[in-house]
Coordinates of C-alpha atoms in Angstrom, one line a residue:
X467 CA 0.0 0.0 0.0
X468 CA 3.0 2.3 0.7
X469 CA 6.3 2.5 -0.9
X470 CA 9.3 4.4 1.0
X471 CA 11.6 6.0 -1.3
X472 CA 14.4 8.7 -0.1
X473 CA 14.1 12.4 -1.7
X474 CA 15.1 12.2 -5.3
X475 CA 17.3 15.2 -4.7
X476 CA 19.6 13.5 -1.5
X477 CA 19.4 9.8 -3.6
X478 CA 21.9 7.9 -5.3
X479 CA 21.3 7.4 -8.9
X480 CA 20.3 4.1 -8.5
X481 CA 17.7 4.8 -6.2
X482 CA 16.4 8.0 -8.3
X483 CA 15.5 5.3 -11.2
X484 CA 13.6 3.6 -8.4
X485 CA 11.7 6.1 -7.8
X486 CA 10.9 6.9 -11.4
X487 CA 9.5 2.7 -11.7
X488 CA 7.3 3.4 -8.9
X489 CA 5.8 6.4 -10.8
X490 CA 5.7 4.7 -14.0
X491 CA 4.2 1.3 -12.2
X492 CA 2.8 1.8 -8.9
X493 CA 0.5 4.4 -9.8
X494 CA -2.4 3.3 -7.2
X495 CA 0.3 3.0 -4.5
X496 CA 1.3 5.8 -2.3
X497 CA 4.7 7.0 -2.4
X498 CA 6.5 8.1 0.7
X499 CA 9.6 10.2 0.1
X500 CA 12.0 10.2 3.9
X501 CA 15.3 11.5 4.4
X502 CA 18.3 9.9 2.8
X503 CA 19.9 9.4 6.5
X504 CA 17.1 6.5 7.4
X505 CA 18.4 4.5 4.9
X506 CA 21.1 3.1 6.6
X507 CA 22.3 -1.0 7.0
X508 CA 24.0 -0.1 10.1
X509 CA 20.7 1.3 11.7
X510 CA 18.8 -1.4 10.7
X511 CA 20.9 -4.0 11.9
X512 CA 20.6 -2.4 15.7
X513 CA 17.1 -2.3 14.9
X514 CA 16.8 -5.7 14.2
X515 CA 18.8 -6.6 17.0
X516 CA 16.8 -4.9 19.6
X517 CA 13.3 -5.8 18.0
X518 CA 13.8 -9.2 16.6
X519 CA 12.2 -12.2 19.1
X520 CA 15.3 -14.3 18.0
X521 CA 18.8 -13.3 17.8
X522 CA 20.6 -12.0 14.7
X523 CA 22.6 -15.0 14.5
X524 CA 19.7 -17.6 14.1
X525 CA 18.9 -15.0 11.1
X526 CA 21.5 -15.5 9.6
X527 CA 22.4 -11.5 9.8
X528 CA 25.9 -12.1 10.8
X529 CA 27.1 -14.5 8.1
X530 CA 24.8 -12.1 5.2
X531 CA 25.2 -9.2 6.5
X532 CA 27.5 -7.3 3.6
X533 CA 26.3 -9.4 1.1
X534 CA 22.0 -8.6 1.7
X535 CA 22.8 -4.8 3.2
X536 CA 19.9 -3.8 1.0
X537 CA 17.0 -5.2 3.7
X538 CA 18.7 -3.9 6.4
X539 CA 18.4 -0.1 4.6
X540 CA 14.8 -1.0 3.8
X541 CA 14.4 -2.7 7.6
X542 CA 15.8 0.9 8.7
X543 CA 14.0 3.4 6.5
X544 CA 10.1 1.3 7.1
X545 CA 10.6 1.2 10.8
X546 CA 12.0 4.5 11.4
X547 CA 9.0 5.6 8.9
X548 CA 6.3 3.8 11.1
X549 CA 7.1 5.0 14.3
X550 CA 7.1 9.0 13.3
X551 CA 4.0 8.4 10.9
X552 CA 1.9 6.5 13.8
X553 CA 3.8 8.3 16.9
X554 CA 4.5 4.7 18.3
X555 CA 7.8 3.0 19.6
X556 CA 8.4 -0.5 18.5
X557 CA 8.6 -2.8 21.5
X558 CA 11.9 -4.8 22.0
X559 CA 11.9 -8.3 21.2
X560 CA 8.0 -8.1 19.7
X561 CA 8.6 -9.0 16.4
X562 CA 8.8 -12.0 14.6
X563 CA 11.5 -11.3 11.8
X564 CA 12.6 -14.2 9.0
X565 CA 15.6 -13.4 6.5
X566 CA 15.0 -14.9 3.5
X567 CA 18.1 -14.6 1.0
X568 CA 18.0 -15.6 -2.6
X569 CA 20.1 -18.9 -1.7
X570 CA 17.2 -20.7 -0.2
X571 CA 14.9 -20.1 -3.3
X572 CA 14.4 -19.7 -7.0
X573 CA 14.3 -16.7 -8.7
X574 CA 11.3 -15.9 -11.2
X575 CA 11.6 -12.7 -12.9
X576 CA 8.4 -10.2 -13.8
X577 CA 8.0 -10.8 -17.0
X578 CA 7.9 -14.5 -16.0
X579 CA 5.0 -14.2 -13.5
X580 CA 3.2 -11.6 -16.4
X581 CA 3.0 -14.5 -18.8
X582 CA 2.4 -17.1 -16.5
X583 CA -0.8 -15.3 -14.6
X584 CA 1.0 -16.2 -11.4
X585 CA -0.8 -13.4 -9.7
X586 CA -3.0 -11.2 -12.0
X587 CA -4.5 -12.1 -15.2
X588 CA -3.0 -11.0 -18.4
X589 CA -5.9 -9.1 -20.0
X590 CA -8.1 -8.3 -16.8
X591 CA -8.4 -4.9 -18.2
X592 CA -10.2 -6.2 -21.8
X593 CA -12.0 -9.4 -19.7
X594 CA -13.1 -7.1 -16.5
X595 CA -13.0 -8.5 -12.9
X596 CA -16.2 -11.2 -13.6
X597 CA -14.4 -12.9 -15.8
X598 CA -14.2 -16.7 -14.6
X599 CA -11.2 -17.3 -15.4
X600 CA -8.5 -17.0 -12.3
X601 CA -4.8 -16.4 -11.9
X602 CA -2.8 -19.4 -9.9
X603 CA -2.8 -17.0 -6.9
X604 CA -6.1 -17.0 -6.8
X605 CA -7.1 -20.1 -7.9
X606 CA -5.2 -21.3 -5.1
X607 CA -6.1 -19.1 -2.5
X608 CA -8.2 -21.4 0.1
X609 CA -6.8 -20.2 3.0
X610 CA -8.6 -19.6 6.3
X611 CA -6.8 -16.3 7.7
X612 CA -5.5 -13.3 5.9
X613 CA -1.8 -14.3 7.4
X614 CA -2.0 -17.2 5.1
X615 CA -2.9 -15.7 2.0
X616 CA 0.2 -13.0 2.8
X617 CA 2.2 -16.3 3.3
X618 CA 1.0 -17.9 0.0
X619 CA 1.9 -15.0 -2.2
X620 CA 5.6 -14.6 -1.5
X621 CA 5.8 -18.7 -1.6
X622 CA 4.8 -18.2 -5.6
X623 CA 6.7 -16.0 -6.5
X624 CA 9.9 -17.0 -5.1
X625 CA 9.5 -21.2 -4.6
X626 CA 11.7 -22.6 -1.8
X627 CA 14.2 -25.0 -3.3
X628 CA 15.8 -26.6 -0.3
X629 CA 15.0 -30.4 -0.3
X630 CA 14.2 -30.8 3.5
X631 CA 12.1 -28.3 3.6
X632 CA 9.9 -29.2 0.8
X633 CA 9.9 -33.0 2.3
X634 CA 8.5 -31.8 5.1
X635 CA 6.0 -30.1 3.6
X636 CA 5.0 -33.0 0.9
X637 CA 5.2 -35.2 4.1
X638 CA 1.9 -33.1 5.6
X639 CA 0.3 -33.2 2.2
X640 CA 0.5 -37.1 2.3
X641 CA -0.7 -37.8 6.3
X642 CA -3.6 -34.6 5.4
X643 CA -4.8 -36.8 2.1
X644 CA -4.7 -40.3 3.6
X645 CA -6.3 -39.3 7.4
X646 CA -9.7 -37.2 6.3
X647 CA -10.2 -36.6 10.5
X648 CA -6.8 -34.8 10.8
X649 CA -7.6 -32.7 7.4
X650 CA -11.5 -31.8 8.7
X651 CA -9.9 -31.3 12.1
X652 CA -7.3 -28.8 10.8
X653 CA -9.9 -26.8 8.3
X654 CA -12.3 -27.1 10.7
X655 CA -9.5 -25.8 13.9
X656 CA -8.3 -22.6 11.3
X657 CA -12.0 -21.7 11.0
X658 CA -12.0 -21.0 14.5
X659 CA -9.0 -18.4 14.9
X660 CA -9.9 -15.3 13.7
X661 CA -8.9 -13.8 10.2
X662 CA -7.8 -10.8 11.3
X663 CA -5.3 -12.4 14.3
X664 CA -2.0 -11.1 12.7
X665 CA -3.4 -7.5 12.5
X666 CA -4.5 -7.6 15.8
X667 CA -1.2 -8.4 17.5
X668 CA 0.2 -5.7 15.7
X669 CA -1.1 -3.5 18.3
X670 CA 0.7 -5.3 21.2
X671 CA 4.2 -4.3 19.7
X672 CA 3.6 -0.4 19.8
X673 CA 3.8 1.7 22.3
X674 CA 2.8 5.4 22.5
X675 CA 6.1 7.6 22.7
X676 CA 4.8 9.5 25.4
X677 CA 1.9 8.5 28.2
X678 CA -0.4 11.3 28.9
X679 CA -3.8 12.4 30.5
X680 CA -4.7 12.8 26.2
X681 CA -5.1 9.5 26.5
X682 CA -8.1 9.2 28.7
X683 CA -10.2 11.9 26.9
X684 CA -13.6 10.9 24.8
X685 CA -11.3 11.5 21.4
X686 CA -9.6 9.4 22.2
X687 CA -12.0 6.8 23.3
X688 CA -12.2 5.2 19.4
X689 CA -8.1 4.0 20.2
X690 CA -9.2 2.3 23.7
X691 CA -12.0 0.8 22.1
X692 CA -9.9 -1.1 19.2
X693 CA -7.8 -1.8 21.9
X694 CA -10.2 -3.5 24.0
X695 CA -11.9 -5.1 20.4
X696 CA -8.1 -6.6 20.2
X697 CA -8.1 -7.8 23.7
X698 CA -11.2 -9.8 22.8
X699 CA -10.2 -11.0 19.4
X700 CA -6.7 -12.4 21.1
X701 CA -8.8 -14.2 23.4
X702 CA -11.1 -15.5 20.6
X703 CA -7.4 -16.9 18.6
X704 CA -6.2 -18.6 22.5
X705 CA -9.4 -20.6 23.2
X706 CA -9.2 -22.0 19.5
X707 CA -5.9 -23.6 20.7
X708 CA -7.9 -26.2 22.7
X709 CA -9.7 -27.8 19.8
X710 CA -6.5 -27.7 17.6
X711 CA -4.6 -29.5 20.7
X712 CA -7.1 -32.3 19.9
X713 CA -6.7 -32.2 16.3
X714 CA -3.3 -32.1 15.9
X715 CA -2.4 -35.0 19.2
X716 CA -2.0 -37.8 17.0
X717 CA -0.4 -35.8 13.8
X718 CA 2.5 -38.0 12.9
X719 CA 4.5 -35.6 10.5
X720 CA 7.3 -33.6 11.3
X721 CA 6.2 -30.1 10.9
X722 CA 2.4 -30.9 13.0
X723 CA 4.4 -32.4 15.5
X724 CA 6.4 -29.7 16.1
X725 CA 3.3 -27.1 15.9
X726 CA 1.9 -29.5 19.0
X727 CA 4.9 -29.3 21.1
X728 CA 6.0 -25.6 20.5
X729 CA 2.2 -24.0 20.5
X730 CA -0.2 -26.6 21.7
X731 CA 2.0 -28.2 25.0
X732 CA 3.0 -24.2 25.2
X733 CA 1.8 -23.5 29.3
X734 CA 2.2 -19.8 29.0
X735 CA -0.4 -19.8 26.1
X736 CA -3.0 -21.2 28.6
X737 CA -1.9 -18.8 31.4
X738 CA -2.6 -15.7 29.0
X739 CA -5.8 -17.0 28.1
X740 CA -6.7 -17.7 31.5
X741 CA -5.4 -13.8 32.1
X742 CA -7.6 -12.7 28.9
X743 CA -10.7 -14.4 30.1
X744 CA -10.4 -12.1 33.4
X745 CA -9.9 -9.1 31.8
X746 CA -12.6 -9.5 29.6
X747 CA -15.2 -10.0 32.5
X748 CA -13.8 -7.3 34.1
X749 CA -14.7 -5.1 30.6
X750 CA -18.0 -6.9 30.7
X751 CA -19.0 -5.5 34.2
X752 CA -17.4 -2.3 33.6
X753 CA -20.0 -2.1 30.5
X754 CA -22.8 -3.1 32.4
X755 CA -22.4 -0.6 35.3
X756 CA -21.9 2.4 32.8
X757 CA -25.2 1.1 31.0
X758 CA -27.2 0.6 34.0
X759 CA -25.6 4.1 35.5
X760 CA -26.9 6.0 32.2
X761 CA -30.6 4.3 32.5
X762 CA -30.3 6.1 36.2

């Protein structure tokens, strides 16, 4: 939705021709034009050091680092562009970061996925959006929460190409298509978290920069109220946990498995649900004494 390019003026020459593609091509995005200064691989490696729920090393940040400077500039410049834009401070070791470099999958260049109708349809402008016919993207595009269909894009476009990986995942494919109770049980689990989970836990890694009485005035009572709407749909995603603890119990692949022991078996899950379920009685009688207080 947002592309973050330095001022044409300050850039390299390199990235002034970027910012010329993005005006020739991305002409329904918004362009966001910083300071040259954010832009920097240095900052953006502290930033993912502070900020990152796993260490740079399991990244792979300190064996890459010279060679894939590039994400740490963009890592700097979005991060640095968030927190001034929505006045919020990133909270250390809140975010769950993956560094994927080009040696762990293929390459498919544009014109490729153009031709191909990987992700939009070649003539959708002559055919219209009714058409019937679908691009792979969205031909493929069954998933149950808006995190997945994020996670399904990228996987098109750049297809993982390390062996044990993609055993593993074939390995899941085979126990889902030859046990129908584990593959209803899983659809049926998804269906219960809901779609908008990765959105709301978003709001649990930012911080206001500053804590003031502002906070507690009635304009300001649209921001407590998502808040507390988060609180609830966080609560929603832990008591789905149960039912997929079931489901997944006697999963025999690797990668299920693993989702058992790391999430399911997980005790402080069940302690925060427990937590949630408190606060959100406490919200529910806090609701029903300012209704019955207004009918006074």
């Amino acid at each position: 939705m947002v592309i973050i390019v330095p001022q044409v003026k300050l850039a390299p020459d390199g990235m002034v021709g970027v910012s010329e593609l993005v005006d020739k091509y991305y002409t329904l995005n918004k362009k966001i034009t910083i300071s040259r200064g954010c832009f920097d691989d240095t900052k953006g490696a502290m930033l993912v050091n502070n900020l990152a729920t796993k260490k740079p090393s399991a990244l792979g940040l300190d064996t890459y680092y010279k060679q894939y400077y590039l994400c740490l500039v963009a890592t700097a410049a979005t991060i640095k562009w968030i927190e001034a834009e929505k006045g919020v401070i990133v909270t250390d070791h809140s975010l769950p970061v993956t560094f994927n470099g080009s040696f762990g999958h293929m390459n498919i260049d544009a014109t490729s996925v153009w031709n191909l109708e990987m992700i939009d349809l070649l003539h959708i402008e002559l055919w219209g959006s009714s058409n019937k016919k679908r691009s792979l993207f969205h031909m493929l595009k069954t998933t149950k929460t808006i995190g997945e269909t994020r996670l399904l894009r990228p996987n098109l476009l750049r297809p993982l190409k390390e062996i044990n990986t993609i055993n593993a995942r074939v390995n899941i494919a085979d126990e889902l298509m030859s046990n129908e109770e584990l593959f209803f049980g899983l659809s049926q689990g998804l269906c219960k978290f809901p779609k908008e989970t990765d959105k709301v836990l978003s709001h649990f890694c930012f911080k206001p920069k500053k804590v003031t009485d502002v906070v507690l005035k009635p304009a300001n009572g649209r921001k407590s109220q998502m808040l507390i709407s988060s609180i609830i749909i966080l609560k929603t995603a832990l008591d789905a946990l149960p039912f997929l603890s079931k489901v997944l119990t006697d999963a025999k692949s690797f990668l299920l498995c693993n989702i058992y022991r790391s999430i399911c078996e997980n005790p402080k899950y069940e302690e925060m649900r427990k937590r949630f379920g408190y606060l959100c009685e406490i919200f529910c009688l806090n609701c029903m004494f300012i209704k019955i207080s207004y009918t006074q």
